[in-house]
Amino acid sequence: MLFKIVSSLGLLAGAAFAQTPAGFTPSVNKTLDVYYGSTYISPGLMMKKSSVQSKPTIGVTGMELSGKYLLAMIDIDVPSGSARTTVLHALLQDWAPTGQTQNGSSILTTSATGPASYFGPAPPAETPKHPHNYIFLLHEQPASFAVPSSQRQVVQSRMGINWPKFMTDAGLEDPIAGVYLQVQSGDNTKMFVA
Ligand SMILES: *[C@@H]1O[C@H](CO)[C@@H](O)[C@H](O)[C@H]1NC(C)=O
Ligand SMILES: *[C@@H]1O[C@H](CO)[C@@H](O)[C@H](O)[C@H]1NC(C)=O
């Protein structure tokens, strides 16, 4: 009896499991399909730094998209004194459906390189090791989207972005899909340059 209850709860959780790390806001249940080459990013997959230095292919499964979308990629594990802060690794606008599929995902593309170009993970060494979580969030893009003036400095410097605050200031709805990957601290041969 107990087993039955536990297993049916497990099933429910599996059907709508957060695609973002525990404690991260906004949490997202719908998976963003992210591919680096032919590697599919299941939530939390640990990747080699060298495999994630170019902008990935993104798509969605089981959703009809139209219009334009905004993609953010955020490292939430950047050491800052005894705390952790965030770095914006990409903020790319104007993603639109291509009509093409990869592994069942409806693929989106953009020719935009901003507002913040893709900057590949390069987490610094730490003892003990601390894998960094890189979160991808896909939002519907509001008409005439532009980075609000209150967020220009943080987008330009990339340091310490507060995504819920950005969403409020930019008038974004909750993300429609998300996922995250990890890169181990110390898997780093390229320095971050703001
Ligand atoms: C995600 O799924 C959980 C469990 O079903 C639910 O409580 C939560 O509200 C959902 N979150 C979103 C953003 O849909
Ligand atoms: C295809 O997508 C599924 C999830 O929809 C994933 O589990 C699988 O690893 C992907 N396979 C490839 C080859 O991309």
Coordinates of C-alpha atoms in Angstrom, one line a residue, residues 9-193:
L9 CA 3.7 10.2 -6.3
G10 CA 7.0 9.4 -8.1
L11 CA 5.1 9.2 -11.4
L12 CA 3.3 12.5 -10.8
A13 CA 6.6 14.2 -10.0
G14 CA 8.2 12.7 -13.2
A15 CA 5.4 14.1 -15.3
A16 CA 6.2 17.7 -14.3
F17 CA 9.7 17.8 -13.0
A18 CA 11.5 21.1 -12.8
Q19 CA 13.9 21.6 -15.6
T20 CA 15.8 24.3 -13.6
P21 CA 17.9 23.7 -10.5
A22 CA 16.2 23.4 -7.1
G23 CA 15.6 26.8 -5.6
F24 CA 16.1 28.7 -8.8
T25 CA 13.3 31.2 -9.7
P26 CA 11.6 31.2 -12.1
S27 CA 11.2 27.4 -12.1
V28 CA 10.2 25.8 -15.4
N29 CA 8.7 22.4 -16.0
K30 CA 8.7 22.4 -19.8
T31 CA 12.0 21.2 -21.3
L32 CA 14.0 23.4 -23.7
D33 CA 15.7 21.1 -26.1
V34 CA 19.4 22.2 -26.2
Y35 CA 21.9 20.4 -28.5
Y36 CA 25.6 21.1 -28.6
G37 CA 26.4 19.3 -31.9
S38 CA 24.6 16.0 -31.5
T39 CA 24.7 16.0 -27.7
Y40 CA 21.2 16.5 -26.1
I41 CA 21.3 18.4 -22.8
S42 CA 19.2 16.5 -20.3
P43 CA 18.6 18.6 -17.2
G44 CA 21.9 18.9 -15.2
L45 CA 24.1 17.1 -17.7
M46 CA 27.8 17.7 -16.9
M47 CA 29.6 18.9 -20.1
K48 CA 33.2 19.5 -20.9
K49 CA 34.0 23.2 -21.3
S50 CA 35.5 22.5 -24.7
S51 CA 32.1 21.1 -25.9
V52 CA 30.1 24.1 -25.0
Q53 CA 32.0 27.0 -26.5
S54 CA 29.8 27.6 -29.5
K55 CA 26.1 28.7 -29.4
P56 CA 23.9 25.6 -29.2
T57 CA 21.0 24.6 -31.4
I58 CA 17.7 25.0 -29.5
G59 CA 14.2 23.7 -30.0
V60 CA 11.0 22.5 -28.3
T61 CA 9.0 19.4 -28.4
G62 CA 5.2 19.2 -28.3
M63 CA 4.6 23.0 -28.5
E64 CA 3.4 25.1 -31.4
L65 CA 5.5 28.2 -31.6
S66 CA 5.0 31.3 -33.6
G67 CA 6.5 34.8 -33.3
K68 CA 9.7 35.7 -31.7
Y69 CA 11.5 34.4 -28.6
L70 CA 14.2 35.6 -26.2
L71 CA 16.9 33.2 -24.8
A72 CA 18.9 33.8 -21.7
M73 CA 21.8 31.6 -20.4
I74 CA 22.8 32.4 -16.8
D75 CA 25.6 30.9 -14.6
I76 CA 24.3 31.0 -11.0
D77 CA 27.5 29.7 -9.3
V78 CA 30.0 32.4 -9.8
P79 CA 32.2 32.8 -6.7
S80 CA 32.0 36.3 -5.1
G81 CA 33.6 36.4 -1.7
S82 CA 31.9 33.8 0.4
A83 CA 28.7 34.0 -1.7
R84 CA 27.7 33.1 -5.2
T85 CA 26.6 35.5 -7.9
T86 CA 25.4 35.3 -11.5
V87 CA 27.0 35.9 -14.9
L88 CA 24.9 36.4 -18.0
H89 CA 26.4 34.1 -20.7
A90 CA 24.0 34.9 -23.4
L91 CA 20.9 37.0 -24.1
L92 CA 19.8 36.5 -27.7
Q93 CA 16.7 37.9 -29.2
D94 CA 14.6 37.2 -32.3
W95 CA 14.5 33.4 -32.2
A96 CA 11.9 32.1 -34.6
P97 CA 10.7 28.6 -35.6
T98 CA 12.5 27.3 -38.7
G99 CA 10.0 24.5 -39.6
Q100 CA 13.0 22.0 -39.3
T101 CA 13.3 19.3 -36.7
Q102 CA 16.2 17.5 -35.0
N103 CA 15.5 14.4 -33.0
G104 CA 11.8 15.4 -32.9
S105 CA 12.6 18.9 -31.6
S106 CA 11.1 21.9 -33.6
I107 CA 14.2 24.0 -34.1
L108 CA 14.4 27.8 -33.6
T109 CA 17.1 30.0 -35.0
T110 CA 18.2 33.6 -34.7
S111 CA 20.7 35.7 -36.6
A112 CA 20.9 38.1 -33.6
T113 CA 24.1 38.2 -31.6
G114 CA 22.7 40.3 -28.8
P115 CA 21.8 42.0 -26.6
A116 CA 24.6 39.9 -25.1
S117 CA 26.5 37.5 -27.4
Y118 CA 27.1 33.9 -26.5
F119 CA 30.0 33.5 -24.1
G120 CA 31.0 29.9 -23.4
P121 CA 31.4 28.5 -19.8
A122 CA 34.8 28.7 -18.2
P123 CA 34.4 28.2 -14.5
P124 CA 37.5 29.0 -12.4
A125 CA 39.2 26.3 -10.3
E126 CA 37.9 25.9 -6.7
T127 CA 38.8 23.7 -3.7
P128 CA 36.6 21.8 -3.1
K129 CA 35.3 21.6 -6.7
H130 CA 32.0 23.3 -7.3
P131 CA 30.2 22.5 -10.6
H132 CA 28.6 25.6 -12.1
N133 CA 24.9 25.4 -13.2
Y134 CA 24.2 27.2 -16.5
I135 CA 20.5 27.8 -16.9
F136 CA 18.7 28.3 -20.2
L137 CA 15.4 30.1 -20.3
L138 CA 13.2 30.8 -23.3
H139 CA 10.6 33.6 -23.1
E140 CA 8.1 34.9 -25.5
Q141 CA 9.6 38.2 -26.8
P142 CA 7.4 41.2 -26.3
A143 CA 6.7 43.4 -29.4
S144 CA 9.4 46.0 -29.9
F145 CA 11.6 44.3 -27.3
A146 CA 14.6 46.3 -26.0
V147 CA 16.7 46.0 -22.9
P148 CA 15.1 48.4 -20.4
S149 CA 17.4 51.2 -19.3
S150 CA 17.4 49.9 -15.7
Q151 CA 19.1 46.7 -17.0
R152 CA 21.5 48.1 -19.6
Q153 CA 24.5 48.2 -17.3
V154 CA 24.1 44.7 -15.9
V155 CA 23.5 43.3 -19.4
Q156 CA 26.6 45.1 -20.6
S157 CA 28.8 44.0 -17.7
R158 CA 27.1 40.5 -17.5
M159 CA 27.8 40.4 -13.8
G160 CA 25.1 39.8 -11.1
I161 CA 22.1 39.7 -13.3
N162 CA 18.8 39.1 -11.3
W163 CA 16.6 37.4 -13.8
P164 CA 13.2 37.9 -12.0
K165 CA 14.1 41.6 -11.8
F166 CA 15.0 41.6 -15.5
M167 CA 11.7 39.9 -16.3
T168 CA 9.7 42.5 -14.4
D169 CA 11.6 45.5 -15.9
A170 CA 11.4 44.1 -19.4
G171 CA 7.7 43.0 -19.1
L172 CA 8.5 39.3 -19.7
E173 CA 6.0 36.5 -18.9
D174 CA 7.2 33.4 -17.2
P175 CA 9.6 31.3 -19.4
I176 CA 7.9 28.8 -21.7
A177 CA 10.8 26.3 -21.5
G178 CA 14.1 25.8 -19.7
V179 CA 16.9 23.5 -19.0
Y180 CA 20.4 23.6 -17.4
L181 CA 23.8 22.0 -17.8
Q182 CA 26.8 21.8 -15.6
V183 CA 30.5 22.4 -16.1
Q184 CA 33.0 21.4 -13.5
S185 CA 35.0 24.2 -11.8
G186 CA 38.5 24.3 -13.0
D187 CA 37.5 23.1 -16.5
N188 CA 38.8 26.5 -17.6
T189 CA 41.4 27.6 -20.0
K190 CA 39.7 30.8 -21.2
M191 CA 39.2 33.8 -19.0
F192 CA 36.0 35.8 -18.7
V193 CA 36.3 39.3 -20.2

